[in-house]
Short mmCIF file of C-alpha atoms in Angstrom, two decimals:
data_model
loop_
_atom_site.label_atom_id
_atom_site.label_comp_id
_atom_site.label_asym_id
_atom_site.label_seq_id
_atom_site.Cartn_x
_atom_site.Cartn_y
_atom_site.Cartn_z
CA MET A 1 0.16 -0.20 -0.38
CA ALA A 2 1.08 3.21 -1.22
CA ALA A 3 2.35 5.79 1.65
CA LYS A 4 -0.23 8.74 2.13
CA ARG A 5 1.46 12.14 1.18
CA GLY A 6 0.12 15.28 2.64
CA ARG A 7 -1.12 18.48 0.79
CA LYS A 8 1.97 20.54 1.05
CA TYR A 9 4.12 17.27 -0.45
CA ASN A 10 1.30 16.94 -3.31
CA SER A 11 1.28 20.24 -4.47
CA VAL A 12 4.80 20.43 -4.98
CA SER A 13 4.52 17.05 -6.86
CA GLU A 14 2.40 18.34 -9.35
CA LYS A 15 5.11 21.35 -10.00
CA ILE A 16 7.20 18.54 -11.25
CA GLU A 17 7.49 18.51 -14.84
CA ASP A 18 8.22 14.87 -16.57
CA ARG A 19 11.83 15.27 -17.52
CA SER A 20 15.26 15.44 -15.66
CA TYR A 21 16.52 18.47 -14.41
CA THR A 22 19.81 19.79 -14.37
CA LEU A 23 21.53 20.84 -10.92
CA SER A 24 21.52 24.56 -11.66
CA GLU A 25 17.48 23.42 -11.75
CA ALA A 26 16.40 21.77 -9.09
CA ILE A 27 18.55 23.22 -6.30
CA PRO A 28 16.81 26.35 -6.76
CA PHE A 29 13.22 24.31 -7.20
CA LEU A 30 13.32 22.72 -4.00
CA ARG A 31 14.29 26.18 -2.09
CA GLU A 32 11.58 27.98 -3.70
CA ASN A 33 9.23 25.15 -2.95
CA LYS A 34 10.31 24.38 1.03
CA VAL A 35 7.30 23.63 2.98
CA SER A 36 8.79 22.77 6.32
CA ARG A 37 10.04 25.46 9.03
CA PHE A 38 13.32 24.03 9.81
CA ASP A 39 16.50 23.83 7.31
CA GLU A 40 16.34 20.88 5.74
CA THR A 41 18.84 18.39 4.66
CA VAL A 42 19.29 18.15 1.12
CA GLU A 43 20.33 14.68 -0.17
CA VAL A 44 21.61 12.96 -3.54
CA HIS A 45 20.36 9.14 -4.07
CA MET A 46 21.78 7.12 -6.85
CA ASN A 47 20.25 4.02 -8.32
CA LEU A 48 23.40 2.13 -9.80
CA GLY A 49 24.05 -1.03 -12.08
CA VAL A 50 25.48 -3.27 -9.27
CA ASP A 51 24.62 -6.63 -7.34
CA PRO A 52 25.54 -5.78 -3.66
CA LYS A 53 25.14 -9.57 -3.02
CA HIS A 54 28.54 -9.96 -4.87
CA ALA A 55 31.29 -8.57 -2.41
CA ASP A 56 33.22 -7.53 -5.83
CA GLN A 57 30.21 -5.73 -6.57
CA MET A 58 30.06 -3.60 -3.24
CA VAL A 59 30.26 0.21 -3.57
CA ARG A 60 31.56 1.76 -0.78
CA GLY A 61 33.76 4.86 0.27
CA THR A 62 34.05 8.48 1.74
CA VAL A 63 34.43 11.84 0.03
CA VAL A 64 35.16 15.38 1.57
CA LEU A 65 32.76 17.83 0.33
CA PRO A 66 34.06 20.99 -0.47
CA HIS A 67 31.25 22.99 1.88
CA GLY A 68 30.79 20.68 4.34
CA LEU A 69 26.99 19.58 6.12
CA GLY A 70 26.35 22.41 7.59
CA LYS A 71 26.62 20.86 11.21
CA THR A 72 29.81 19.56 13.43
CA LYS A 73 29.64 15.94 13.61
CA ARG A 74 30.63 15.30 17.38
CA VAL A 75 33.40 12.49 17.07
CA LEU A 76 34.39 9.86 19.47
CA VAL A 77 38.02 8.46 19.14
CA ILE A 78 38.84 5.47 21.09
CA ALA A 79 43.03 5.23 21.44
CA GLY A 80 45.54 4.71 24.10
CA GLY A 81 48.62 7.04 24.89
CA GLU A 82 49.97 9.58 22.65
CA LYS A 83 47.23 9.26 20.16
CA VAL A 84 44.53 10.68 23.12
CA LYS A 85 46.46 14.01 23.24
CA GLU A 86 46.16 13.94 19.26
CA ALA A 87 42.74 13.44 19.04
CA GLU A 88 41.89 16.18 21.59
CA ASP A 89 44.14 18.73 19.67
CA ALA A 90 42.63 17.68 16.56
CA GLY A 91 39.15 18.92 17.89
CA ALA A 92 37.54 15.06 18.80
CA ASP A 93 34.61 15.81 21.52
CA PHE A 94 34.84 12.29 23.26
CA VAL A 95 38.25 10.54 24.01
CA GLY A 96 38.92 7.31 25.47
CA GLY A 97 40.25 3.52 25.36
CA GLU A 98 38.30 0.59 26.72
CA ASP A 99 36.59 2.86 29.51
CA MET A 100 34.77 3.96 26.46
CA VAL A 101 33.81 0.89 25.08
CA LYS A 102 32.58 -0.14 28.19
CA LYS A 103 30.40 3.17 28.71
CA ILE A 104 28.59 2.32 25.16
CA GLN A 105 27.91 -1.52 26.08
CA GLY A 106 26.80 -0.64 29.77
CA GLU A 107 25.08 2.75 29.20
CA ASN A 108 23.76 2.24 25.50
CA TRP A 109 25.63 5.59 25.30
CA LEU A 110 25.71 6.71 21.82
CA ASP A 111 25.35 10.55 21.76
CA PHE A 112 27.88 10.87 18.72
CA ASP A 113 28.04 10.80 15.01
CA ALA A 114 31.22 9.16 13.78
CA VAL A 115 34.00 6.77 15.79
CA VAL A 116 37.49 6.87 14.79
CA ALA A 117 39.82 3.57 16.26
CA THR A 118 43.32 3.16 16.44
CA PRO A 119 44.15 -0.54 15.03
CA ASP A 120 45.05 -1.88 18.36
CA MET A 121 41.80 -0.64 20.02
CA MET A 122 40.05 -3.05 17.53
CA LYS A 123 40.16 -5.94 19.49
CA PHE A 124 37.85 -3.87 22.41
CA VAL A 125 35.48 -1.78 19.73
CA GLY A 126 34.67 -5.49 18.21
CA ARG A 127 32.39 -5.79 20.94
CA LEU A 128 30.40 -3.03 19.84
CA GLY A 129 29.20 -4.34 16.22
CA LYS A 130 25.57 -5.09 17.31
CA LEU A 131 25.18 -1.62 18.74
CA LEU A 132 27.66 0.56 15.90
CA GLY A 133 27.08 -1.50 12.91
CA PRO A 134 23.08 -0.83 12.45
CA ARG A 135 23.52 2.92 12.87
CA GLY A 136 26.64 2.73 10.35
CA LEU A 137 29.15 3.66 13.33
CA MET A 138 31.18 1.03 13.11
CA PRO A 139 35.06 2.14 12.56
CA ASN A 140 36.64 0.58 9.42
CA PRO A 141 39.43 0.83 7.59
CA LYS A 142 37.92 1.20 4.05
CA THR A 143 36.58 4.23 5.28
CA GLY A 144 39.58 5.44 6.85
CA THR A 145 38.09 5.51 10.44
CA VAL A 146 40.23 2.53 11.74
CA THR A 147 43.38 4.66 11.52
CA MET A 148 46.80 5.52 13.45
CA ASP A 149 46.15 9.04 12.01
CA VAL A 150 43.55 9.96 14.27
CA ALA A 151 44.16 13.97 13.79
CA ARG A 152 43.49 13.81 9.92
CA ALA A 153 40.22 11.21 10.13
CA VAL A 154 38.79 13.53 12.97
CA GLN A 155 40.00 16.79 10.76
CA GLU A 156 38.35 15.14 7.50
CA ILE A 157 35.07 14.23 9.97
CA LYS A 158 34.72 17.87 11.04
CA ALA A 159 35.35 19.40 7.59
CA GLY A 160 32.42 17.45 6.16
CA LYS A 161 33.47 14.11 5.08
CA VAL A 162 30.85 11.69 3.87
CA GLU A 163 30.50 7.89 4.07
CA PHE A 164 28.46 6.06 1.36
CA ARG A 165 27.75 2.52 0.98
CA VAL A 166 25.57 0.74 -1.41
CA ASP A 167 22.25 -0.35 0.04
CA LYS A 168 20.57 -3.99 -1.04
CA GLY A 169 18.92 -2.21 -3.23
CA GLY A 170 21.60 -0.98 -5.30
CA VAL A 171 21.25 2.34 -4.25
CA ILE A 172 23.54 5.07 -2.49
CA HIS A 173 21.59 7.62 -0.22
CA ALA A 174 23.78 10.65 1.15
CA PRO A 175 23.58 13.89 2.35
CA VAL A 176 24.95 17.01 0.33
CA GLY A 177 24.06 19.98 2.20
CA LYS A 178 21.47 22.07 3.73
CA LEU A 179 18.54 24.25 1.92
CA SER A 180 20.31 27.35 3.47
CA PHE A 181 23.30 26.90 1.49
CA ASP A 182 23.66 28.94 -1.95
CA ASP A 183 23.34 27.29 -5.25
CA ALA A 184 26.85 26.91 -5.96
CA LYS A 185 27.83 25.02 -2.77
CA LEU A 186 24.90 22.88 -2.83
CA SER A 187 26.29 22.20 -6.50
CA GLU A 188 29.57 21.76 -5.83
CA ASN A 189 28.94 19.44 -2.97
CA ALA A 190 26.55 17.35 -4.93
CA ALA A 191 28.71 16.88 -8.11
CA THR A 192 31.70 15.96 -5.51
CA LEU A 193 29.78 13.31 -4.03
CA ILE A 194 28.48 11.79 -7.50
CA GLU A 195 32.02 12.06 -9.47
CA ALA A 196 33.60 10.30 -5.84
CA VAL A 197 30.67 7.15 -6.53
CA VAL A 198 31.51 7.35 -10.07
CA LYS A 199 35.21 6.84 -9.54
CA ALA A 200 34.14 3.89 -6.99
CA LYS A 201 32.69 2.07 -9.75
CA PRO A 202 33.91 -1.81 -8.70
CA SER A 203 35.79 -3.63 -11.99
CA ALA A 204 33.17 -6.66 -11.66
CA ALA A 205 30.12 -3.85 -12.54
CA LYS A 206 29.27 -5.02 -16.30
CA GLY A 207 26.84 -2.71 -18.23
CA LYS A 208 25.63 0.41 -17.60
CA TYR A 209 26.74 1.72 -14.06
CA VAL A 210 24.54 4.62 -12.66
CA ASN A 211 20.98 3.92 -13.76
CA GLY A 212 19.51 7.06 -12.06
CA VAL A 213 20.05 10.35 -9.82
CA THR A 214 17.53 11.88 -7.82
CA LEU A 215 17.59 15.11 -5.63
CA CYS A 216 15.62 15.92 -2.77
CA SER A 217 15.34 17.40 0.12
CA THR A 218 14.06 16.07 3.80
CA MET A 219 10.26 16.97 3.23
CA SER A 220 10.33 17.27 -0.31
CA PRO A 221 9.54 15.02 -3.68
CA SER A 222 12.55 13.78 -5.26
CA LEU A 223 13.62 15.46 -8.91
CA ASP A 224 15.17 13.12 -11.19
CA LEU A 225 18.61 14.79 -12.39
CA ASN A 226 20.59 14.60 -16.06
CA VAL A 227 22.80 11.56 -15.46
CA VAL A 228 24.58 12.38 -18.57
CA GLU A 229 25.49 16.03 -17.47
CA LEU A 230 26.74 14.08 -13.73
CA THR A 231 28.49 11.68 -14.77
CA SER A 232 30.21 12.51 -18.56
#
C-alpha cells in the first residue's frame, strides 16, 4: 500500500515536470518549494547497476564535501597513549580507550555521530558491532576510521566527510548540505559526491553503472537529475 502524502507534499509534486533536471535547475526548485520551517537536509540518491550480494560489486567509500554538511559532527576517538592528546588537539569531542567501550555497552551511550579507532583498539571496539553496526558507526579501515592518523581522521569528519555505501537494492543515499546553502555550494557538494561514487565503480560491474540520480530535501519529493550531465 502506497504511503499517504500530505497536501503540501502533493502540491509540490504537481509542479515537477516529467523530465530530468540539471543541478542548476533542481536546487533552486527545492528551495523555492520548501514546505517546512526547519533547515532541511539536501540528499542525493543514486541507483547503481550493481548487485551488492556479490562482494566484488560492493560500492563503498568516503568523500570530503568542499562546503561541509552544515553541522559539526560529534566525533568519538577510541585510542590510547599519545594518540589521546593527538585526538583532543584535533578537535575530537570524546576520547578514551576501553573505558569508552564499556560506557557504550553499559549505558547504551550513543551521543556521537562518528567513531574513529586506532587498530590496536579494535579488539575492544569489536564488541560493539551489534550496537554500532546497524547505525553505520562501526569504524572501518576502508572508510579511514580505523587508523593511526587519528588527527587527520577527526579533521576530515569535522570538515564534512561523508561515507557512502550501496544498500541491498543497489542504491546510495547521501546528504550534501542544507537548503540554506547557496546554489553554488550545494551544486559543488552534490557534484563532488556523485564524482566520488562514479570513481568507486567496481571492476566487476558490467553494463550501465549509474541508472538514475535524484535530488530531494528532507520533506520534498525527488527530482530526477540529468545523468549524462553528471557522469560525463
